Coordinates of C-alpha atoms in Angstrom, one line a residue:
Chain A
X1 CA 5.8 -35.0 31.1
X2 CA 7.3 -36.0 28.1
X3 CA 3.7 -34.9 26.2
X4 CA 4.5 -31.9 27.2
X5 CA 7.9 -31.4 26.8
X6 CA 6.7 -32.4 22.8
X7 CA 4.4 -30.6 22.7
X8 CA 6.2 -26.9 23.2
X9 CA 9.1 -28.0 20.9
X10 CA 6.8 -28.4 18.2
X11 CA 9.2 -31.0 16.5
X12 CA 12.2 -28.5 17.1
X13 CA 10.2 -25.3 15.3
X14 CA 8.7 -24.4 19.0
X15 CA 10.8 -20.9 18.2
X16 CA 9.0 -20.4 15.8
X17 CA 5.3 -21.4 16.6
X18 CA 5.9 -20.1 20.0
X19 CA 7.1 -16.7 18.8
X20 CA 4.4 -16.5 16.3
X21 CA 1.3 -17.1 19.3
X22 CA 3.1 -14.3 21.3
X23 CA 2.7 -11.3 18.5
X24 CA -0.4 -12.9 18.4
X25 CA -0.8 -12.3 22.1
X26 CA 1.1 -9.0 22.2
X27 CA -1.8 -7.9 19.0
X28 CA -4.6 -8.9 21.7
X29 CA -3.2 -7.3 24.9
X30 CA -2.4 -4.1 22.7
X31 CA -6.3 -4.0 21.8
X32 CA -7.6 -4.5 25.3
X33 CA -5.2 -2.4 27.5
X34 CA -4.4 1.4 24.9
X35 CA -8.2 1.3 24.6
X36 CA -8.8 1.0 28.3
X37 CA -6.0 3.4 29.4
X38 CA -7.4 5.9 27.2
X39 CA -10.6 5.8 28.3
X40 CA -10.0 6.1 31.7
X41 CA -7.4 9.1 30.9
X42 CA -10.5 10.9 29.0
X43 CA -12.1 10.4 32.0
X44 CA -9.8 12.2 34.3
X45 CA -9.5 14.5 31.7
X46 CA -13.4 15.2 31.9
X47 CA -13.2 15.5 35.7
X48 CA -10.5 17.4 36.2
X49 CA -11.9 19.7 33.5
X50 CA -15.4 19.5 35.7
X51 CA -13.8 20.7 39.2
X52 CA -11.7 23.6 37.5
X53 CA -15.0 24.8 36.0
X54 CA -16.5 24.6 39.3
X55 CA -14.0 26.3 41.4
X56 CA -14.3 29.0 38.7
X57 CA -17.8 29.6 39.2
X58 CA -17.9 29.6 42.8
X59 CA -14.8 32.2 42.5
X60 CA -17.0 34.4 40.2
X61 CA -20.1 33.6 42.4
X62 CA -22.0 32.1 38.7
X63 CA -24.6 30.1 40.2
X64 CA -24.5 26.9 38.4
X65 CA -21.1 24.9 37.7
X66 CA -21.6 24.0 34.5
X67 CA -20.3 26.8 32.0
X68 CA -20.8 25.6 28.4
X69 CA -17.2 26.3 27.2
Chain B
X1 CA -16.6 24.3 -20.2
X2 CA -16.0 27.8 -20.9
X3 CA -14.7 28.1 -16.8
X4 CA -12.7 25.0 -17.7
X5 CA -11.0 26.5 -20.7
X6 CA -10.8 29.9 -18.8
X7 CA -8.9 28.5 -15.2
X8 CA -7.0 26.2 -17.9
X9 CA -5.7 29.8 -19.4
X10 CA -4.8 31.6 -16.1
X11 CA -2.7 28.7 -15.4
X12 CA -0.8 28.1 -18.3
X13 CA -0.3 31.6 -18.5
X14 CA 1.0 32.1 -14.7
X15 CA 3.1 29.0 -15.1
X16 CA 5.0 30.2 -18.1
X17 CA 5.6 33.5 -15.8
X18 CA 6.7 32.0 -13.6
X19 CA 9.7 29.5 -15.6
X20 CA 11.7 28.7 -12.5
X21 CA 9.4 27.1 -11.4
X22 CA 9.0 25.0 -14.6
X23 CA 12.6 23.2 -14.8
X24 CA 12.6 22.1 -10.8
X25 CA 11.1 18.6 -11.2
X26 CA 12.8 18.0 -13.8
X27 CA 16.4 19.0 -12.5
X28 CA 15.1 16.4 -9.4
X29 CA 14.1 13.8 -12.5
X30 CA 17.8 14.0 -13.6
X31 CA 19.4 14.2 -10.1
X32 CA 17.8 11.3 -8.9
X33 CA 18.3 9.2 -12.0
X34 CA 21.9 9.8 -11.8
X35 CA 22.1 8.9 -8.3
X36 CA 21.4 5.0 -9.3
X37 CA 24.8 4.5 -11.3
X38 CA 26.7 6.3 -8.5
X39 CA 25.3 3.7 -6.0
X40 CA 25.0 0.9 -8.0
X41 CA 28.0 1.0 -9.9
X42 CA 28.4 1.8 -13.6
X43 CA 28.1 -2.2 -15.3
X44 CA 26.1 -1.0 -18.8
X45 CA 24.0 -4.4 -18.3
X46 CA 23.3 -4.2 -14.7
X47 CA 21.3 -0.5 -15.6
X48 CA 20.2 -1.9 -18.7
X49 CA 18.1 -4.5 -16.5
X50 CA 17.3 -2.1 -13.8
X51 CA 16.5 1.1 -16.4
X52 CA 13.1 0.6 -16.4
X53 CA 12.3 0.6 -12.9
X54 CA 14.6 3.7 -12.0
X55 CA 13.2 6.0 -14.5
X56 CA 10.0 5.1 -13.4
X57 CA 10.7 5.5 -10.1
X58 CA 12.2 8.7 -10.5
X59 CA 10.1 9.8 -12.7
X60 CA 6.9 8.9 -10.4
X61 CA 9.1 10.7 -7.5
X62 CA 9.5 14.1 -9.6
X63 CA 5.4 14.3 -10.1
X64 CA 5.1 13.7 -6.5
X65 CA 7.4 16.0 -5.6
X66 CA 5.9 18.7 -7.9
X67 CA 2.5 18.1 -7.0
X68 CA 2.8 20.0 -3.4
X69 CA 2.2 23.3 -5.8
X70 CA -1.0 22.3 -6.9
X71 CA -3.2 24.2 -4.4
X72 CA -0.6 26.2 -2.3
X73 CA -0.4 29.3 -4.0
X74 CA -3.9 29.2 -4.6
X75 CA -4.5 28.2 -0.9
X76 CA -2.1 31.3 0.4
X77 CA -3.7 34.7 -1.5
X78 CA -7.3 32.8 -1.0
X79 CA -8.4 32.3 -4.7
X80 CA -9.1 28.6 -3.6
X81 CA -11.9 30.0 -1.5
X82 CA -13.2 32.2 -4.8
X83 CA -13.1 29.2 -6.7
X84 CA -15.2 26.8 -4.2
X85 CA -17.8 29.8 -4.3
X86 CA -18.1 29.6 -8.2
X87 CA -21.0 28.1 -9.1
X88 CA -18.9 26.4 -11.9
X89 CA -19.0 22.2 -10.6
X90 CA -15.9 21.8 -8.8
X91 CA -15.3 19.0 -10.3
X92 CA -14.4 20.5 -13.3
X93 CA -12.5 23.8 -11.9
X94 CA -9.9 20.4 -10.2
X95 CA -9.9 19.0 -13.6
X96 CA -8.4 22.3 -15.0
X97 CA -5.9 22.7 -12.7
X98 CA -4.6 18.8 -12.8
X99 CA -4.7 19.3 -17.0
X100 CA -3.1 22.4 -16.3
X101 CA -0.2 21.1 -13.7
X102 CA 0.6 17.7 -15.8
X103 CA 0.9 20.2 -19.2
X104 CA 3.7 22.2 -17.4
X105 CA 5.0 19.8 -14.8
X106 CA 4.0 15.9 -15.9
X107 CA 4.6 16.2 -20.0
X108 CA 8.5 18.0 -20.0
X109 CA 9.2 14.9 -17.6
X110 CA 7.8 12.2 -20.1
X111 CA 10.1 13.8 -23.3
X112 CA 12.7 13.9 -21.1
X113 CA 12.4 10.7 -20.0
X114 CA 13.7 8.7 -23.1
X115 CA 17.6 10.5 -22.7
X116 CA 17.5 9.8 -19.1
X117 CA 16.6 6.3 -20.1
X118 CA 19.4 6.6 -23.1
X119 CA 21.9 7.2 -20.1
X120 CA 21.2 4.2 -18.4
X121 CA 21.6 1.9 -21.1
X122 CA 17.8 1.4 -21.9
X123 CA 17.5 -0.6 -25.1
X124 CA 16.4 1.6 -27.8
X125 CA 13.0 -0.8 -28.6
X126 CA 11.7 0.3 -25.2
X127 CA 11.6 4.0 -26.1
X128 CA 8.1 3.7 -27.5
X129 CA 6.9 1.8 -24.8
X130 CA 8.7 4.1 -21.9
X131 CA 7.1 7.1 -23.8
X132 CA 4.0 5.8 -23.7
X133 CA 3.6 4.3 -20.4
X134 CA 4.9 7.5 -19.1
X135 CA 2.3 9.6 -21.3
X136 CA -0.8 7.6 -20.0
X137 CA 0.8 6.8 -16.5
X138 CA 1.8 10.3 -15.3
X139 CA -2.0 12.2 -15.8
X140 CA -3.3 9.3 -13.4
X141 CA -0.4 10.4 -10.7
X142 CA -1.1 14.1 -11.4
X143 CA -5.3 13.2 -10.8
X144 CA -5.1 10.6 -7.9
X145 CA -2.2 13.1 -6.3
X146 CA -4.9 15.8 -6.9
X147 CA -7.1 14.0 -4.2
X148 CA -3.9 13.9 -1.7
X149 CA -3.2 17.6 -2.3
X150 CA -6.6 18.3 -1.5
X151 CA -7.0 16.5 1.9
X152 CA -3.6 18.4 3.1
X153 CA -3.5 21.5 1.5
X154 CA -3.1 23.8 4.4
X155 CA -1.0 21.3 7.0
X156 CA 2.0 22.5 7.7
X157 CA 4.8 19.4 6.7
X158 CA 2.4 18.7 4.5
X159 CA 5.1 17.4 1.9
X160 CA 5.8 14.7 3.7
X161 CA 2.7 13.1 4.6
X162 CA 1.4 13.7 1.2
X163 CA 4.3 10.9 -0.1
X164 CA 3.2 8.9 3.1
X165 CA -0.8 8.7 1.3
X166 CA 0.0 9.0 -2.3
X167 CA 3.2 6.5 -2.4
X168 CA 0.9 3.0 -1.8
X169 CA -1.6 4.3 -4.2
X170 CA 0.6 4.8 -7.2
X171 CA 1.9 1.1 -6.6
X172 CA -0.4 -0.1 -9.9
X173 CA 0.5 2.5 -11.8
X174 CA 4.6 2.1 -11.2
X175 CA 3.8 -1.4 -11.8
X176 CA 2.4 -1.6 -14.9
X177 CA 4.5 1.1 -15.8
X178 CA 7.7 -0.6 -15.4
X179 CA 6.8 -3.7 -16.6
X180 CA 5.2 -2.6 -20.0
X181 CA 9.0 -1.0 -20.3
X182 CA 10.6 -4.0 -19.2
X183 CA 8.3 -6.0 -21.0
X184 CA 9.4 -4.5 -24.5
X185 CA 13.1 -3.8 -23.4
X186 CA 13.2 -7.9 -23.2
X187 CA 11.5 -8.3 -26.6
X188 CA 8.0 -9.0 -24.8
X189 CA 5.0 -7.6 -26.0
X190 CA 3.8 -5.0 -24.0
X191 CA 0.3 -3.7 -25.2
X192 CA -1.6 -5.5 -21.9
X193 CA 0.1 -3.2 -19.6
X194 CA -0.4 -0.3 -21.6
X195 CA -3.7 -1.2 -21.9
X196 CA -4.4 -1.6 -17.6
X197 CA -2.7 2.1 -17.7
X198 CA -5.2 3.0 -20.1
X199 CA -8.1 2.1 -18.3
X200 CA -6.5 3.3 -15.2
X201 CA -5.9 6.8 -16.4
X202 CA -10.1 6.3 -17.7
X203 CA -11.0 5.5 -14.2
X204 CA -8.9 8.4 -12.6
X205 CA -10.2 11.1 -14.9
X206 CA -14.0 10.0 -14.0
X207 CA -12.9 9.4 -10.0
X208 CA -10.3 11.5 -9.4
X209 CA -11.5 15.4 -10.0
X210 CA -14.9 15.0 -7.7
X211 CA -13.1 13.4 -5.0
X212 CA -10.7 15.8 -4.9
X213 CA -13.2 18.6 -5.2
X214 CA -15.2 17.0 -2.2
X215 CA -11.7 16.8 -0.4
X216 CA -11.0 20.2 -0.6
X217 CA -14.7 21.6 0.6
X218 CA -13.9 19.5 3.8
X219 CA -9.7 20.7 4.2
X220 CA -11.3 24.8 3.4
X221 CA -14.3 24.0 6.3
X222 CA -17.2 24.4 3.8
Chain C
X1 CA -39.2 -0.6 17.1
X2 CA -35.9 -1.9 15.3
X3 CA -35.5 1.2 13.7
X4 CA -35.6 3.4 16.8
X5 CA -32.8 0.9 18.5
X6 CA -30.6 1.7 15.9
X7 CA -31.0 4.9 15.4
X8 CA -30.3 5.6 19.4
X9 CA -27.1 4.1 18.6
X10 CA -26.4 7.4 16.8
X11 CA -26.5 9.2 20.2
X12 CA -22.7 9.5 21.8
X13 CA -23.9 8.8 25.3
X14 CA -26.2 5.9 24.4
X15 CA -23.2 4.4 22.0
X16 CA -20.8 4.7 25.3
X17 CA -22.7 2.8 27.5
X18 CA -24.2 0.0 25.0
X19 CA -20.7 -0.3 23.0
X20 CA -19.5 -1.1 26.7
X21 CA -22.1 -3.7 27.1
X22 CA -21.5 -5.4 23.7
X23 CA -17.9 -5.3 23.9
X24 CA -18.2 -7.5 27.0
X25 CA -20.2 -9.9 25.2
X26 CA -18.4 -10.3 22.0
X27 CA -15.0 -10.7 24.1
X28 CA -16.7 -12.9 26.0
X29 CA -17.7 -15.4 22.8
X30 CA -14.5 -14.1 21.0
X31 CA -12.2 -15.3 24.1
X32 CA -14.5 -18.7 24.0
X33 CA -14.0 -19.4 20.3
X34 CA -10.2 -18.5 20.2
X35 CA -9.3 -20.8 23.3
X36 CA -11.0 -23.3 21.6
X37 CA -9.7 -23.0 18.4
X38 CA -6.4 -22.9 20.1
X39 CA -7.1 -26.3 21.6
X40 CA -7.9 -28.2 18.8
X41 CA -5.5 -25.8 16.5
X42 CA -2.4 -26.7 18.8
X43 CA -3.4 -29.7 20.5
X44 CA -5.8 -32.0 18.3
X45 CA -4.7 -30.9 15.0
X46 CA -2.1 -33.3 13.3
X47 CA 0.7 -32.0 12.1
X48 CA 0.9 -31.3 8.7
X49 CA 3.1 -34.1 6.9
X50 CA 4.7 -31.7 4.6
X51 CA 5.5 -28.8 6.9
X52 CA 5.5 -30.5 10.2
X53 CA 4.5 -28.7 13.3
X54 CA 5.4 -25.4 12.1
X55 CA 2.2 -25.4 9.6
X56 CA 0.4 -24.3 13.2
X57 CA 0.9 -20.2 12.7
X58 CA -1.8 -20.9 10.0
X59 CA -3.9 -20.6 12.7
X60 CA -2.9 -17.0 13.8
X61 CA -1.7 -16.1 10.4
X62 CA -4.8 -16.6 8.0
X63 CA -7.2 -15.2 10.6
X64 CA -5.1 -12.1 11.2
X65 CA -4.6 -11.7 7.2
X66 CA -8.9 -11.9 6.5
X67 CA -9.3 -9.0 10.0
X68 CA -6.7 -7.2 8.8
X69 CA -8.5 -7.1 5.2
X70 CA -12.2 -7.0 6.5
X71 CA -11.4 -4.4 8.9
X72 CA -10.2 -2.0 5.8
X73 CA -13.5 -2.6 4.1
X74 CA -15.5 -1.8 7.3
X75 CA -13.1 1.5 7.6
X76 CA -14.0 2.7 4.2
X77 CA -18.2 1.8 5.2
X78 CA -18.4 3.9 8.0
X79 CA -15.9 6.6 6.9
X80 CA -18.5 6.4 4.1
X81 CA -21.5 6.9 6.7
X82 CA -19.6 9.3 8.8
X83 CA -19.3 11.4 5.6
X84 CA -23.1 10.9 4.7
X85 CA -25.1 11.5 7.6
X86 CA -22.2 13.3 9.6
X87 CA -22.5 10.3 12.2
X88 CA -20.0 11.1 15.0
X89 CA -20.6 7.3 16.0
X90 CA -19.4 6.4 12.2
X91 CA -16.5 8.8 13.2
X92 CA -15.3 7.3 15.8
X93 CA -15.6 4.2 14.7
X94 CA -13.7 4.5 11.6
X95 CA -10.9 6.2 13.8
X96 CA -11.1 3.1 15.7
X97 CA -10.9 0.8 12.7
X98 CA -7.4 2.1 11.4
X99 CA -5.9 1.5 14.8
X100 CA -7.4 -2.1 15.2
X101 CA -6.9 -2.8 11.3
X102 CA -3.3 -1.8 11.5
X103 CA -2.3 -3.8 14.2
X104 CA -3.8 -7.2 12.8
X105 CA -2.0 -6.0 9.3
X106 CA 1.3 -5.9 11.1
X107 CA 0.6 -9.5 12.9
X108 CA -0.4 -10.9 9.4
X109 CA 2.7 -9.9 8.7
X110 CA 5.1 -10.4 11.6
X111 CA 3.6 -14.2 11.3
X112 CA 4.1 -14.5 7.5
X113 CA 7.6 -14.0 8.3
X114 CA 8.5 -16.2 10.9
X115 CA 6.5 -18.4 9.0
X116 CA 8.3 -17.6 6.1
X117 CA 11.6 -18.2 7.8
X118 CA 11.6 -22.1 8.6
X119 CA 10.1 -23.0 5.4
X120 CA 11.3 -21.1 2.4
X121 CA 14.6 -20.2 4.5
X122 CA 14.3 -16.4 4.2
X123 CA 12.5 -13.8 6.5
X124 CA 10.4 -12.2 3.8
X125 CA 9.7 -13.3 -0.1
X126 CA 7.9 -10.7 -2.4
X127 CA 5.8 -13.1 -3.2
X128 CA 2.4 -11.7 -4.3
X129 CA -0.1 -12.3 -1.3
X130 CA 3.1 -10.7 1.6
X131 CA 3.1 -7.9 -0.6
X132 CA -1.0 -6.6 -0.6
X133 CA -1.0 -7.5 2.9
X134 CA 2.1 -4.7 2.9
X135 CA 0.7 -2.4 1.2
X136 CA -2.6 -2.7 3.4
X137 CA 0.0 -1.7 6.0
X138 CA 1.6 1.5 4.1
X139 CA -3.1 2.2 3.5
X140 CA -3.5 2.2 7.6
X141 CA -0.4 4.0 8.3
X142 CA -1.4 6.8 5.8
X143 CA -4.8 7.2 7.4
X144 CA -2.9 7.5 10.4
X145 CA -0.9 9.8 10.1
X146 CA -3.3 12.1 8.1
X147 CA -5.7 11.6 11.2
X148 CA -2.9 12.7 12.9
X149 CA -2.1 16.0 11.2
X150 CA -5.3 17.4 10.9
X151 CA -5.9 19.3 13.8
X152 CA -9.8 19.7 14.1
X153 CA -11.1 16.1 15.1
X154 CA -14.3 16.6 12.9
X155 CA -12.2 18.0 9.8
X156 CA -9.7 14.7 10.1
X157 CA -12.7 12.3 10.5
X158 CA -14.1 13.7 7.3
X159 CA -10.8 13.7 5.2
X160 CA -9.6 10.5 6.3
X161 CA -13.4 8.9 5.3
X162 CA -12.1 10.0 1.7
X163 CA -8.7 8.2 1.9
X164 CA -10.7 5.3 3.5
X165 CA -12.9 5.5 0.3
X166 CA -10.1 6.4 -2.3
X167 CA -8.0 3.2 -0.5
X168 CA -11.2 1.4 -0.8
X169 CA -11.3 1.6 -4.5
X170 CA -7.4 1.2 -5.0
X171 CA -7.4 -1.8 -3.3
X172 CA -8.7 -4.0 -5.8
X173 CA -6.6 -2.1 -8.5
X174 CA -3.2 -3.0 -6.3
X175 CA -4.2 -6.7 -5.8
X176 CA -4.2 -6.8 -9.5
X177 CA -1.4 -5.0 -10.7
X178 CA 0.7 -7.3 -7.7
X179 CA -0.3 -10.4 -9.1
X180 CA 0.4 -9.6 -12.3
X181 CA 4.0 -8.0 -11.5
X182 CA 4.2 -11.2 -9.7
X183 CA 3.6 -13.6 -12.6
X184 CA 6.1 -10.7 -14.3
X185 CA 8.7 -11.7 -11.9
X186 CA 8.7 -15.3 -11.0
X187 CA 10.8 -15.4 -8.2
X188 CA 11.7 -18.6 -6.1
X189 CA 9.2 -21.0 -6.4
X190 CA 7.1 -20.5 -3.0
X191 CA 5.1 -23.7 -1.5
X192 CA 1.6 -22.6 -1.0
X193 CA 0.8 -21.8 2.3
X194 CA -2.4 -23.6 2.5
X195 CA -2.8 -26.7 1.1
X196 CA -5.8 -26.6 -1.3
X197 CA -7.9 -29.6 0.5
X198 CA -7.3 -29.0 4.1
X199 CA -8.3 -31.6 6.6
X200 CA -11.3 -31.5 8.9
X201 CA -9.2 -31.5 11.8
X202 CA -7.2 -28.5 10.8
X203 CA -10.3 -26.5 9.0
X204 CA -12.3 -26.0 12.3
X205 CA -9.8 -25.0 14.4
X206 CA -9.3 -22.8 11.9
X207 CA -12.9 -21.6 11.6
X208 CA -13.0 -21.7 15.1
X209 CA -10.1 -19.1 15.2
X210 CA -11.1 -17.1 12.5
X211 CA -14.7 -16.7 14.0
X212 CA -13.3 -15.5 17.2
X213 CA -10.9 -13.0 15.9
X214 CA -13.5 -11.7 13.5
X215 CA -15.1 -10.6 17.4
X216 CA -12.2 -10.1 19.1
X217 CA -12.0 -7.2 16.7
X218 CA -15.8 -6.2 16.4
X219 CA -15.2 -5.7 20.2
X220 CA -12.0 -3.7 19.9
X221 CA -13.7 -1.7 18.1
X222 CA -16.2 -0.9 20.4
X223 CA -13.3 -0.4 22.6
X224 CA -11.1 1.8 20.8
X225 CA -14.5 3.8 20.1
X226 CA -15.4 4.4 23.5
X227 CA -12.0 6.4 24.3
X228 CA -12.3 8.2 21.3
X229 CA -16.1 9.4 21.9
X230 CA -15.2 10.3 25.2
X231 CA -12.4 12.5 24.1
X232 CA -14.0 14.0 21.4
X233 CA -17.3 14.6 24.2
X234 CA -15.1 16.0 26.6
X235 CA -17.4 19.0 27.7
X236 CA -20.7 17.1 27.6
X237 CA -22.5 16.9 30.3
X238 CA -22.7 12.9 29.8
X239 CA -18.9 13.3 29.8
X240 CA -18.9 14.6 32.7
X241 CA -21.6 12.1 34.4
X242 CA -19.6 9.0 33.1
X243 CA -16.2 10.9 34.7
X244 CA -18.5 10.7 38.7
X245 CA -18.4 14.3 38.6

C-alpha cells in the first residue's frame, strides 16, 4: 500500500511526472480516435453520396446507379 | 540573360511609375521602429542594447510585408501565365523579379536603416556592420520569400499565411543578423556572422529562384 | 515479386486495406514496447540521484523530441515522392505526417516545460535545444495551414511537398544559427537534460520507449492516411464498396 502510495508521488514531483504521462496519453488517444472518426465520417460521406446517386437514377430511369460525377 | 536583363527593365521601369508604391515599406520600417520606444520607454541605454534586434526585426517585417506585391499584379492582368509559357528557364524570369523587388523595395530599407538605428541610440561602430548585415541579409528574405509568394499567390488572405510560412524560415537570417550588429555594437568582432549571411544569401540565390519557379507552375495548375 | 508488392501499394484501394492491416500490427508491437518501456521506465528504473524522480519525463520527452524530428524528415521524403511520381499514396501520407508530426512537436514541448519547471524553476528557458524543437512547431503549423488554404487537394499536396522540402533544407540552417545565437546569449546556466553516461537501467526503458513510439507513429500514419485517401476517393467505386454500399 504504501509501495504504492510512493510510487505515484514520485518523491513529491508526482504533479509533475503524472501531468507529463497524461499529454503523453492525450498525444496517443488524439492519434487513434481524429483518424478513426474521420474515416468512418468519409465513409458516410461516401454512402450517403452512393444512395442520393441512386435515387437519382432510378428518378431519371438511367439504368445503372453509378454516375461518374 | 537578355530575358533577364529585359523583365529586369519592365520592372524597374513600372516600379518607378508607380512611386507610391515605393515609400510604403519604408513608412511601415519607421512606424514600427518607433513603436519600440513608445512601449518600452525612452532609457537611451535600454534601446542601445535592444537596437540591434528592433531594426532587424523591423526591418525583416517591412520586406515581408512588401513581398505580397511580388506576383499579384502580375497574377491579376495574367502576365504570370505569359511568362510560365516563355521558353526563357523560369528560374531565371523569378530571379529578375526578386533582383528587381529587393532594388526598389529591400535596398531604400537598408540606407535607411542606419538613421533609424541613429534614433535608437545604436553605437555609431555598428553602422558598418548594420549596413552590411542588412545588405547581404535582405536579398536572402526577398529570394526565400519568393518561394512563399509563389506557393500562395492567388489565395485569398494570402498575407497572412504568407508571414505564418516565411516567419520560421527567416529565423537564421534575423539571427545572424542581429548578432553580427550586436556583436560589433559591444566591440566584438563580427566578420563570422557576416560571413554565415554570406553563404546564406550564396545558397538562396542557387535554391531559391527554381524552387519558387517550380512553386508557381503548381499554384498556376501547369 | 518484391517490386510488384510495392508498387501495388501505389494503388488507393490496395493502400486502404493493407495500411489497415499494418496499422494493427505496428500498434500492436508499438502498444507492447511502450507498456514495457513504461514498466521498467517508471517502475525498475532508479531514480536519478541528481534530479530525483522527476528525471522520469525523459522517458516521454526524448522519444517525443526524435518523432517529432524524424517525422519532419519523412514529411519532406514523401512530399518529395508525391511531387516526383505524382503518388496520391505519398500525398496522403505526407498530409498525414504534418498532423502526427505536429502533435509529437507540441508534446516534446508541453513535457520540456513541465520538465523545465521543477528543475530550472521556470516554465520555459530559451535554451537552444526548446527553441528548434519550437520552431519545428511554427514548420508543421505552416504546412498546415497552407494545406489548409489551398482549395484543390491535389494543388495543396503539391505546394505543401515544396514547403516540406524548403523546411527540409532550412532545418539544418536554423539548428545552426540557434546554437550559435545561443552561445551568443548565455543565459542561465541550464543542467543538461540527459546525463552524458546514462545507466543501463534507465537506457532501455528508454530504447524501449523510443522504439515503440517510433511505431506508434508509423501506424498513425497509416491511420491518419486512410481518412484522408478515403476523402480524397470519395466517388470511387472502391469508396463506395468500403462505405457497404
Amino acid at each position: 500500500m504504501e509501495a504504492i502510495q510512493e510510487f505515484f508521488s514520485m518523491g513529491g514531483r508526482g504533479v509533475y511526472v503524472w501531468s507529463a504521462y497524461a499529454v503523453f496519453a492525450g498525444v496517443i488517444v488524439f492519434n487513434v480516435l481524429a483518424p478513426l472518426l474521420r474515416r468512418r465520417q468519409a465513409l458516410r460521406l461516401v454512402a450517403r453520396q452512393q444512395r442520393r446517386r441512386e435515387t437519382l437514377a432510378e428518378r431519371t430511369g438511367a439504368a445503372s446507379g453509378r454516375v461518374p460525377d | 540573360m537578355m530575358a533577364f536583363v529585359a523583365l529586369l527593365r519592365r520592372d524597374l521601369l513600372l516600379a518607378v511609375r508607380r512611386r507610391g508604391d515605393l515609400a510604403n515599406p519604408l513608412i511601415f520600417f519607421v512606424m514600427v521602429t518607433s513603436i519600440f520606444p513608445l512601449a518600452l520607454g525612452g532609457d537611451p541605454r535600454l534601446l542601445a542594447a535592444v537596437a540591434p534586434g528592433v531594426v532587424w526585426v523591423a526591418a525583416l517585417l517591412a520586406a515581408l510585408m512588401s513581398m505580397d506585391a511580388l506576383f499579384r499584379e502580375d497574377f491579376a492582368d495574367g502576365s504570370l501565365e505569359q511568362m510560365l509559357l516563355s521558353p526563357c528557364p523560369h528560374s531565371v524570369l523569378v530571379g529578375a523579379r526578386v533582383l528587381a523587388h529587393w532594388l526598389v523595395a529591400g535596398l531604400p530599407l537598408v540606407l535607411l536603416a542606419p538613421l533609424l538605428a541613429l534614433l535608437l541610440n545604436l553605437p555609431v561602430e555598428a553602422m558598418p556592420a548594420l549596413l552590411l548585415s542588412l545588405l547581404l541579409g535582405t536579398p536572402v528574405l526577398s529570394l526565400v520569400g519568393a518561394i512563399g509568394v509563389a506557393l500562395t499567390v492567388g489565395l485569398r488572405r494570402g498575407g497572412m499565411l504568407l508571414a505564418l510560412l516565411m516567419l520560421p524560415l527567416y529565423i537564421p537570417v534575423l539571427i545572424f543578423g542581429a548578432g553580427a550588429v550586436e556583436h560589433a555594437a559591444s566591440g566584438l568582432p563580427w566578420t563570422a556572422p557576416i560571413l554565415f549571411l554570406a553563404a546564406m544569401l550564396a545558397l538562396a540565390v542557387t535554391l531559391a529562384p527554381p524552387a519558387a519557379a517550380a512553386a508557381l507552375r503548381i499554384t498556376m495548375g501547369e | 515479386m518484391m517490386l510488384r508488392y510495392l508498387h501495388e501499394w501505389g494503388s488507393p484501394p490496395v493502400f486502404y486495406q493493407r495500411a489497415g492491416r499494418w496499422q494493427r500490427v505496428l500498434w500492436t508491437l508499438a502498444a507492447l514496447l511502450i507498456l514495457a518501456g513504461l514498466w521498467g521506465g517508471l517502475v525498475l528504473a532508479p531514480a536519478d540521484y541528481e534530479q530525483g524522480q522527476v528525471y522520469r519525463i525523459i522517458y516521454i520527452h526524448v522519444p517525443a523530441a526524435w518523432v517529432a524530428m524524424f517525422a519532419y524528415v519523412v514529411m519532406a521524403v514523401t512530399g518529395a515522392i508525391g511531387l516526383i511520381w505524382r503518388l496520391k499514396v505519398a500525398e496522403v501520407i505526407t498530409s498525414a505526417g504534418a498532423r502526427t508530426g505536429a502533435s509529437f512537436t507540441i508534446l516534446a514541448l508541453a513535457t520540456g516545460a513541465i520538465w523545465g519547471q521543477p528543475t530550472w524553476g521556470t516554465w520555459w528557458v530559451w535554451d537552444a535545444r526548446l527553441t528548434s524543437v519550437l520552431v519545428l512547431l511554427f514548420l508543421y503549423l505552416g504546412f498546415i495551414a497552407l494545406e489548409n488554404a489551398i482549395e484543390d487537394r491535389r494543388n495543396a499536396a503539391r505546394a505543401c511537398a515544396i514547403l516540406a522540402l524548403v523546411g527540409l533544407v532550412n532545418i539544418p540552417i536554423i539548428h545552426f544559427s540557434v546554437y550559435w545565437w545561443n552561445t551568443l546569449h548565455q543565459g542561465p546556466t541550464v543542467a543538461r537534460l540527459s546525463a552524458p553516461a546514462i545507466h543501463i537501467t534507465m537506457l532501455v526503458p528508454l530504447l524501449l520507449m523510443a522504439l515503440g513510439s517510433m511505431l506508434f507513429y508509423a501506424g498513425a500514419l497509416l491511420s491518419w492516411g486512410r481518412a484522408l485517401m478515403l476523402e480524397r476517393e470519395r466517388s470511387s467505386r472502391w469508396a463506395a464498396r468500403e462505405a457497404g454500399v
